[in-house]
mmCIF file of C-alpha atoms in Angstrom:
data_model
loop_
_atom_site.group_PDB
_atom_site.id
_atom_site.type_symbol
_atom_site.label_atom_id
_atom_site.label_comp_id
_atom_site.label_asym_id
_atom_site.label_seq_id
_atom_site.Cartn_x
_atom_site.Cartn_y
_atom_site.Cartn_z
ATOM 1 C CA UNK A 14 29.302 1.637 -19.248
ATOM 2 C CA UNK A 15 29.242 2.048 -15.777
ATOM 3 C CA UNK A 16 25.727 3.002 -14.167
ATOM 4 C CA UNK A 17 24.866 6.478 -13.067
ATOM 5 C CA UNK A 18 24.471 7.920 -9.848
ATOM 6 C CA UNK A 19 20.716 7.624 -8.367
ATOM 7 C CA UNK A 20 18.559 10.621 -9.552
ATOM 8 C CA UNK A 21 17.153 13.274 -7.453
ATOM 9 C CA UNK A 22 14.910 11.927 -4.697
ATOM 10 C CA UNK A 23 16.345 8.535 -4.695
ATOM 11 C CA UNK A 24 16.913 7.488 -0.744
ATOM 12 C CA UNK A 25 19.329 5.135 0.776
ATOM 13 C CA UNK A 26 19.107 1.795 2.252
ATOM 14 C CA UNK A 27 18.986 3.121 5.614
ATOM 15 C CA UNK A 28 16.334 5.193 4.826
ATOM 16 C CA UNK A 29 14.168 2.515 3.187
ATOM 17 C CA UNK A 30 15.028 -0.181 5.887
ATOM 18 C CA UNK A 31 13.399 2.556 8.411
ATOM 19 C CA UNK A 32 10.456 3.216 5.842
ATOM 20 C CA UNK A 33 9.974 -0.765 6.013
ATOM 21 C CA UNK A 34 9.876 -1.069 9.888
ATOM 22 C CA UNK A 35 7.270 1.932 9.756
ATOM 23 C CA UNK A 36 5.028 0.139 7.628
ATOM 24 C CA UNK A 37 1.523 -1.306 9.497
ATOM 25 C CA UNK A 38 2.334 -4.935 7.904
ATOM 26 C CA UNK A 39 5.463 -7.073 7.315
ATOM 27 C CA UNK A 40 6.812 -6.551 4.481
ATOM 28 C CA UNK A 41 8.805 -9.866 4.211
ATOM 29 C CA UNK A 42 8.452 -12.162 7.221
ATOM 30 C CA UNK A 43 11.535 -13.347 8.595
ATOM 31 C CA UNK A 44 10.667 -16.845 8.458
ATOM 32 C CA UNK A 45 10.267 -16.609 4.887
ATOM 33 C CA UNK A 46 13.265 -18.004 2.743
ATOM 34 C CA UNK A 47 16.063 -15.989 2.079
ATOM 35 C CA UNK A 48 15.269 -15.518 -1.640
ATOM 36 C CA UNK A 49 11.665 -14.589 -1.190
ATOM 37 C CA UNK A 50 12.711 -11.995 1.648
ATOM 38 C CA UNK A 51 15.004 -10.706 -0.787
ATOM 39 C CA UNK A 52 12.999 -10.431 -3.775
ATOM 40 C CA UNK A 53 10.205 -8.980 -1.332
ATOM 41 C CA UNK A 54 12.177 -6.461 -0.313
ATOM 42 C CA UNK A 55 13.466 -5.407 -3.182
ATOM 43 C CA UNK A 56 9.666 -5.080 -4.786
ATOM 44 C CA UNK A 57 9.345 -2.980 -1.939
ATOM 45 C CA UNK A 58 11.651 -0.538 -2.182
ATOM 46 C CA UNK A 59 10.782 0.167 -6.107
ATOM 47 C CA UNK A 60 7.699 0.738 -4.668
ATOM 48 C CA UNK A 61 8.953 3.020 -1.761
ATOM 49 C CA UNK A 62 11.087 5.178 -4.069
ATOM 50 C CA UNK A 63 8.018 5.600 -6.533
ATOM 51 C CA UNK A 64 6.169 6.865 -3.600
ATOM 52 C CA UNK A 65 9.111 9.256 -2.276
ATOM 53 C CA UNK A 66 9.500 10.726 -5.544
ATOM 54 C CA UNK A 67 5.745 11.588 -6.123
ATOM 55 C CA UNK A 68 5.489 12.826 -2.566
ATOM 56 C CA UNK A 69 9.162 14.299 -0.967
ATOM 57 C CA UNK A 70 11.337 14.512 -3.743
ATOM 58 C CA UNK A 71 10.832 18.205 -4.816
ATOM 59 C CA UNK A 72 9.150 21.106 -3.398
ATOM 60 C CA UNK A 73 7.357 21.814 -6.894
ATOM 61 C CA UNK A 74 6.339 19.800 -9.943
ATOM 62 C CA UNK A 75 7.732 16.075 -9.325
ATOM 63 C CA UNK A 76 6.632 14.729 -12.782
ATOM 64 C CA UNK A 77 10.198 15.197 -14.395
ATOM 65 C CA UNK A 78 11.549 12.838 -11.624
ATOM 66 C CA UNK A 79 9.120 9.971 -12.028
ATOM 67 C CA UNK A 80 9.193 10.417 -15.683
ATOM 68 C CA UNK A 81 12.675 9.641 -15.608
ATOM 69 C CA UNK A 82 12.654 6.838 -12.665
ATOM 70 C CA UNK A 83 10.053 5.170 -15.416
ATOM 71 C CA UNK A 84 12.398 5.254 -18.069
ATOM 72 C CA UNK A 85 14.831 3.713 -16.405
ATOM 73 C CA UNK A 86 12.339 0.834 -15.127
ATOM 74 C CA UNK A 87 11.336 0.480 -18.878
ATOM 75 C CA UNK A 88 15.146 0.266 -19.346
ATOM 76 C CA UNK A 89 15.480 -2.738 -16.748
ATOM 77 C CA UNK A 90 12.453 -4.853 -17.858
ATOM 78 C CA UNK A 91 14.261 -4.432 -21.746
ATOM 79 C CA UNK A 92 17.334 -6.208 -19.777
ATOM 80 C CA UNK A 93 19.381 -3.070 -19.750
ATOM 81 C CA UNK A 94 21.214 -2.342 -16.917
ATOM 82 C CA UNK A 95 19.208 0.358 -15.217
ATOM 83 C CA UNK A 96 20.824 3.988 -13.556
ATOM 84 C CA UNK A 97 18.808 3.324 -10.162
ATOM 85 C CA UNK A 98 20.270 1.215 -6.923
ATOM 86 C CA UNK A 99 16.912 -0.148 -6.146
ATOM 87 C CA UNK A 100 16.034 -1.390 -9.900
ATOM 88 C CA UNK A 101 19.418 -3.117 -10.487
ATOM 89 C CA UNK A 102 18.325 -4.824 -6.936
ATOM 90 C CA UNK A 103 15.325 -5.847 -8.640
ATOM 91 C CA UNK A 104 16.740 -7.457 -11.726
ATOM 92 C CA UNK A 105 17.099 -10.950 -9.671
ATOM 93 C CA UNK A 106 13.718 -10.992 -8.718
ATOM 94 C CA UNK A 107 12.626 -10.100 -12.416
ATOM 95 C CA UNK A 108 14.472 -12.979 -13.506
ATOM 96 C CA UNK A 109 13.261 -15.464 -10.780
ATOM 97 C CA UNK A 110 10.042 -14.685 -11.015
ATOM 98 C CA UNK A 111 9.301 -13.577 -14.140
ATOM 99 C CA UNK A 112 7.775 -10.084 -13.233
ATOM 100 C CA UNK A 113 6.091 -7.803 -15.873
ATOM 101 C CA UNK A 114 6.708 -4.389 -16.416
ATOM 102 C CA UNK A 115 2.784 -3.022 -16.350
ATOM 103 C CA UNK A 116 2.323 -3.165 -12.582
ATOM 104 C CA UNK A 117 5.223 -0.952 -12.005
ATOM 105 C CA UNK A 118 4.410 1.105 -14.570
ATOM 106 C CA UNK A 119 1.229 1.725 -12.589
ATOM 107 C CA UNK A 120 2.826 2.780 -9.342
ATOM 108 C CA UNK A 121 4.606 5.479 -11.414
ATOM 109 C CA UNK A 122 0.734 6.222 -13.102
ATOM 110 C CA UNK A 123 -0.539 6.550 -9.705
ATOM 111 C CA UNK A 124 2.292 8.684 -8.719
ATOM 112 C CA UNK A 125 1.486 10.873 -11.788
ATOM 113 C CA UNK A 126 -1.710 11.454 -11.217
ATOM 114 C CA UNK A 127 -0.975 12.813 -7.559
ATOM 115 C CA UNK A 128 0.650 15.530 -9.038
ATOM 116 C CA UNK A 129 -2.702 16.443 -11.058
ATOM 117 C CA UNK A 130 -5.393 15.642 -8.685
ATOM 118 C CA UNK A 131 -5.683 16.721 -5.363
ATOM 119 C CA UNK A 132 -8.858 15.170 -4.347
ATOM 120 C CA UNK A 133 -11.467 12.551 -5.443
ATOM 121 C CA UNK A 134 -15.411 13.546 -5.457
ATOM 122 C CA UNK A 135 -16.316 10.236 -5.005
ATOM 123 C CA UNK A 136 -15.562 6.676 -3.346
ATOM 124 C CA UNK A 137 -15.705 5.319 -6.790
ATOM 125 C CA UNK A 138 -13.438 7.779 -8.292
ATOM 126 C CA UNK A 139 -10.975 7.095 -5.112
ATOM 127 C CA UNK A 140 -11.029 3.436 -5.804
ATOM 128 C CA UNK A 141 -10.274 3.760 -9.669
ATOM 129 C CA UNK A 142 -7.051 5.429 -7.904
ATOM 130 C CA UNK A 143 -6.333 2.599 -5.756
ATOM 131 C CA UNK A 144 -6.508 0.065 -8.870
ATOM 132 C CA UNK A 145 -3.138 2.433 -9.711
ATOM 133 C CA UNK A 146 -1.351 2.419 -6.388
ATOM 134 C CA UNK A 147 -2.584 -0.190 -4.259
ATOM 135 C CA UNK A 148 -3.611 -3.010 -6.393
ATOM 136 C CA UNK A 149 -0.341 -3.600 -8.168
ATOM 137 C CA UNK A 150 1.435 -4.470 -5.489
ATOM 138 C CA UNK A 151 -0.562 -7.279 -4.642
ATOM 139 C CA UNK A 152 -0.154 -8.638 -8.040
ATOM 140 C CA UNK A 153 3.396 -8.529 -8.062
ATOM 141 C CA UNK A 154 3.687 -10.292 -4.401
ATOM 142 C CA UNK A 155 1.583 -12.991 -6.100
ATOM 143 C CA UNK A 156 3.801 -13.199 -8.862
ATOM 144 C CA UNK A 157 6.893 -13.231 -6.282
ATOM 145 C CA UNK A 158 5.112 -16.343 -5.056
ATOM 146 C CA UNK A 159 4.573 -18.046 -8.472
ATOM 147 C CA UNK A 160 0.524 -17.452 -8.278
ATOM 148 C CA UNK A 161 -1.080 -17.025 -11.375
ATOM 149 C CA UNK A 162 -4.902 -17.220 -10.888
ATOM 150 C CA UNK A 163 -7.497 -14.990 -11.716
ATOM 151 C CA UNK A 164 -9.434 -15.541 -9.274
ATOM 152 C CA UNK A 165 -6.792 -14.720 -6.579
ATOM 153 C CA UNK A 166 -5.635 -11.806 -8.695
ATOM 154 C CA UNK A 167 -9.145 -10.376 -7.770
ATOM 155 C CA UNK A 168 -9.406 -11.101 -4.350
ATOM 156 C CA UNK A 169 -5.977 -9.641 -3.900
ATOM 157 C CA UNK A 170 -7.430 -6.473 -5.736
ATOM 158 C CA UNK A 171 -10.024 -6.242 -2.798
ATOM 159 C CA UNK A 172 -7.458 -6.592 -0.508
ATOM 160 C CA UNK A 173 -4.818 -4.237 -1.776
ATOM 161 C CA UNK A 174 -7.553 -1.510 -2.149
ATOM 162 C CA UNK A 175 -8.516 -1.728 1.427
ATOM 163 C CA UNK A 176 -5.024 -1.349 2.860
ATOM 164 C CA UNK A 177 -4.950 1.821 0.725
ATOM 165 C CA UNK A 178 -8.297 2.936 2.330
ATOM 166 C CA UNK A 179 -6.897 1.817 5.619
ATOM 167 C CA UNK A 180 -3.424 3.941 4.825
ATOM 168 C CA UNK A 181 -5.509 7.084 3.775
ATOM 169 C CA UNK A 182 -7.686 7.071 6.829
ATOM 170 C CA UNK A 183 -4.241 6.842 8.926
ATOM 171 C CA UNK A 184 -2.273 9.788 7.064
ATOM 172 C CA UNK A 185 -5.434 12.098 6.640
ATOM 173 C CA UNK A 186 -3.218 14.821 8.599
ATOM 174 C CA UNK A 187 0.390 14.264 6.262
ATOM 175 C CA UNK A 188 -1.667 14.416 3.307
ATOM 176 C CA UNK A 189 -3.523 17.410 3.721
ATOM 177 C CA UNK A 190 0.105 18.683 4.663
ATOM 178 C CA UNK A 191 0.868 17.507 0.932
ATOM 179 C CA UNK A 192 -2.076 19.506 -0.430
ATOM 180 C CA UNK A 193 -3.878 16.221 -0.885
ATOM 181 C CA UNK A 194 -7.066 14.680 0.629
ATOM 182 C CA UNK A 195 -7.750 11.224 0.512
ATOM 183 C CA UNK A 196 -11.201 11.212 2.121
ATOM 184 C CA UNK A 197 -14.257 11.088 -0.930
ATOM 185 C CA UNK A 198 -15.697 14.699 -0.979
ATOM 186 C CA UNK A 199 -19.043 13.421 -0.852
ATOM 187 C CA UNK A 200 -18.701 11.949 1.985
ATOM 188 C CA UNK A 201 -17.117 14.840 3.996
ATOM 189 C CA UNK A 202 -20.369 16.662 2.785
ATOM 190 C CA UNK A 203 -22.579 14.184 4.037
ATOM 191 C CA UNK A 204 -21.217 14.229 6.930
ATOM 192 C CA UNK A 205 -21.016 18.032 7.334
ATOM 193 C CA UNK A 206 -17.312 18.500 7.039
ATOM 194 C CA UNK A 207 -15.069 20.792 5.079
ATOM 195 C CA UNK A 208 -11.261 20.289 3.608
ATOM 196 C CA UNK A 209 -10.752 23.157 6.034
ATOM 197 C CA UNK A 210 -11.504 20.937 8.963
ATOM 198 C CA UNK A 211 -8.482 18.914 8.212
ATOM 199 C CA UNK A 212 -6.241 21.618 9.448
ATOM 200 C CA UNK A 213 -7.226 21.480 12.729
ATOM 201 C CA UNK A 214 -5.132 20.150 15.699
ATOM 202 C CA UNK A 215 -7.557 17.800 16.421
ATOM 203 C CA UNK A 216 -10.638 15.750 14.691
ATOM 204 C CA UNK A 217 -14.014 17.375 14.581
ATOM 205 C CA UNK A 218 -17.088 14.991 14.801
ATOM 206 C CA UNK A 219 -17.932 15.132 11.178
ATOM 207 C CA UNK A 220 -14.596 14.151 10.135
ATOM 208 C CA UNK A 221 -14.577 11.815 12.349
ATOM 209 C CA UNK A 222 -17.602 9.922 11.099
ATOM 210 C CA UNK A 223 -15.897 10.620 7.345
ATOM 211 C CA UNK A 224 -13.198 8.358 9.024
ATOM 212 C CA UNK A 225 -15.633 5.813 10.429
ATOM 213 C CA UNK A 226 -17.500 5.165 7.232
ATOM 214 C CA UNK A 227 -14.050 4.827 4.971
ATOM 215 C CA UNK A 228 -12.918 2.270 7.657
ATOM 216 C CA UNK A 229 -16.232 0.527 7.272
ATOM 217 C CA UNK A 230 -15.428 0.235 3.452
ATOM 218 C CA UNK A 231 -12.167 -1.083 3.934
ATOM 219 C CA UNK A 232 -13.304 -3.329 6.141
ATOM 220 C CA UNK A 233 -16.308 -4.533 3.804
ATOM 221 C CA UNK A 234 -13.338 -5.113 1.298
ATOM 222 C CA UNK A 235 -11.161 -7.017 3.784
ATOM 223 C CA UNK A 236 -13.891 -9.392 4.449
ATOM 224 C CA UNK A 237 -14.466 -10.167 0.631
ATOM 225 C CA UNK A 238 -10.739 -9.986 -0.279
ATOM 226 C CA UNK A 239 -9.749 -12.968 3.170
ATOM 227 C CA UNK A 240 -11.028 -15.403 0.810
ATOM 228 C CA UNK A 241 -7.720 -15.102 -1.087
ATOM 229 C CA UNK A 242 -5.810 -16.959 1.587
ATOM 230 C CA UNK A 243 -7.969 -20.016 1.064
ATOM 231 C CA UNK A 244 -6.414 -20.160 -2.683
ATOM 232 C CA UNK A 245 -3.103 -19.757 -1.206
ATOM 233 C CA UNK A 246 -0.677 -22.378 0.375
ATOM 234 C CA UNK A 247 2.478 -22.405 2.100
ATOM 235 C CA UNK A 248 4.779 -19.064 2.083
ATOM 236 C CA UNK A 249 2.155 -17.130 0.199
ATOM 237 C CA UNK A 250 -0.729 -17.941 2.276
ATOM 238 C CA UNK A 251 1.618 -16.966 5.370
ATOM 239 C CA UNK A 252 2.946 -13.556 4.005
ATOM 240 C CA UNK A 253 -0.369 -12.610 2.740
ATOM 241 C CA UNK A 254 -1.890 -13.029 5.755
ATOM 242 C CA UNK A 255 0.934 -10.967 7.326
ATOM 243 C CA UNK A 256 -0.814 -7.788 5.210
ATOM 244 C CA UNK A 257 -4.151 -8.627 6.305
ATOM 245 C CA UNK A 258 -3.407 -8.785 9.750
ATOM 246 C CA UNK A 259 -1.362 -5.379 9.670
ATOM 247 C CA UNK A 260 -4.152 -3.865 7.735
ATOM 248 C CA UNK A 261 -6.751 -5.290 10.995
ATOM 249 C CA UNK A 262 -4.205 -3.980 13.475
ATOM 250 C CA UNK A 263 -4.018 -0.240 11.999
ATOM 251 C CA UNK A 264 -8.130 -0.484 12.151
ATOM 252 C CA UNK A 265 -7.405 -1.320 15.533
ATOM 253 C CA UNK A 266 -5.729 1.666 16.286
ATOM 254 C CA UNK A 267 -7.819 3.770 14.208
ATOM 255 C CA UNK A 268 -10.780 2.797 17.021
ATOM 256 C CA UNK A 269 -8.291 3.248 20.344
ATOM 257 C CA UNK A 270 -8.204 6.884 18.791
ATOM 258 C CA UNK A 271 -11.350 7.406 18.020
ATOM 259 C CA UNK A 272 -11.034 8.187 15.014
ATOM 260 C CA UNK A 273 -8.966 11.132 15.796
ATOM 261 C CA UNK A 274 -6.374 11.006 12.902
ATOM 262 C CA UNK A 275 -5.337 14.772 12.875
ATOM 263 C CA UNK A 276 -3.610 15.098 16.366
ATOM 264 C CA UNK A 277 -1.442 12.220 15.790
ATOM 265 C CA UNK A 278 -0.892 9.052 13.418
ATOM 266 C CA UNK A 279 -2.626 5.785 14.636
ATOM 267 C CA UNK A 280 -0.340 3.269 14.926
ATOM 268 C CA UNK A 281 -0.929 -0.602 14.725
ATOM 269 C CA UNK A 282 0.739 -2.696 17.695
ATOM 270 C CA UNK A 283 2.983 -5.534 16.903
ATOM 271 C CA UNK A 284 0.846 -8.121 19.096
ATOM 272 C CA UNK A 285 -2.294 -6.957 17.441
ATOM 273 C CA UNK A 286 -0.566 -7.875 14.221
ATOM 274 C CA UNK A 287 0.510 -11.074 15.622
ATOM 275 C CA UNK A 288 -2.729 -12.089 16.738
ATOM 276 C CA UNK A 289 -4.623 -11.181 13.573
ATOM 277 C CA UNK A 290 -2.361 -12.851 11.871
ATOM 278 C CA UNK A 291 -2.840 -16.248 13.692
ATOM 279 C CA UNK A 292 -6.526 -16.025 13.615
ATOM 280 C CA UNK A 293 -6.664 -15.637 9.719
ATOM 281 C CA UNK A 294 -4.193 -18.454 9.223
ATOM 282 C CA UNK A 295 -6.395 -20.774 11.080
ATOM 283 C CA UNK A 296 -10.093 -19.309 10.187
ATOM 284 C CA UNK A 297 -9.589 -16.334 7.616
ATOM 285 C CA UNK A 298 -12.886 -15.250 6.719
ATOM 286 C CA UNK A 299 -14.581 -15.994 9.912
ATOM 287 C CA UNK A 300 -12.317 -14.126 11.557
ATOM 288 C CA UNK A 301 -12.583 -10.563 9.360
ATOM 289 C CA UNK A 302 -16.399 -11.153 9.934
ATOM 290 C CA UNK A 303 -16.587 -11.522 13.381
ATOM 291 C CA UNK A 304 -14.820 -8.244 13.188
ATOM 292 C CA UNK A 305 -17.170 -6.624 10.480
ATOM 293 C CA UNK A 306 -20.378 -8.006 12.520
ATOM 294 C CA UNK A 307 -19.105 -7.278 15.965
ATOM 295 C CA UNK A 308 -20.198 -3.531 15.859
ATOM 296 C CA UNK A 309 -18.393 -2.312 12.610
ATOM 297 C CA UNK A 310 -15.653 -0.698 14.729
ATOM 298 C CA UNK A 311 -17.921 2.266 15.074
#
């Protein structure tokens, strides 16, 4: 039977490449071998489509589209021919790298949760969400590079949660337009901010303080997670250093914007990404610790 056409809400290759180029970090460094780059891009495309199905695919409830994609995902891991093109493109990576279904299913579950939960009361609840929305990506990337190390996985979780928190800070305005708030309600209240403040054209001081607090927590997690680089070698170390460098460069952008995340989206500079990447490859823990101790990005 010929594969069915892509379901509603999936995006074409051109749109996926535009989204890839807009990411804070290099998804697949051009220096990587072709097969590694292809597998990383295939993983990215699946994760991106899942997020798009959860965020942009429909005006109303997006649950049916997510469940339809999840069924196709399960079909893929059973060795059957999937309907979605991005899942067909993932098949070589599944076979080459012995990828597992669970991390991909957790990404779907995160987006299903987004349909029910619009805000998080505490930091702990928000980080529990990141266990579904962010940490699985790091687990998949480690598998692509053949890393099966429980300690590395735990450190990867720290890095991925940090990167997710940073992106939440960067995208406060966009998330608010989508009806979601990823700044903890407890933090907003502690700094005297309300959700209504997130509708303003520029960022009030209470919201800026809330964003600064979140980025400080993210930097704490990156400081801990940077030890991951000492457990990696070769291409894996280079690729993961690129992801961390993108996070640090985005923190630079947030600081330059003085935490004003409503007037525009702070974007990292490629030169900053490169500078952080080089420093991370030389002395990863020391570099992140120096940033953390040098003023807490405040």
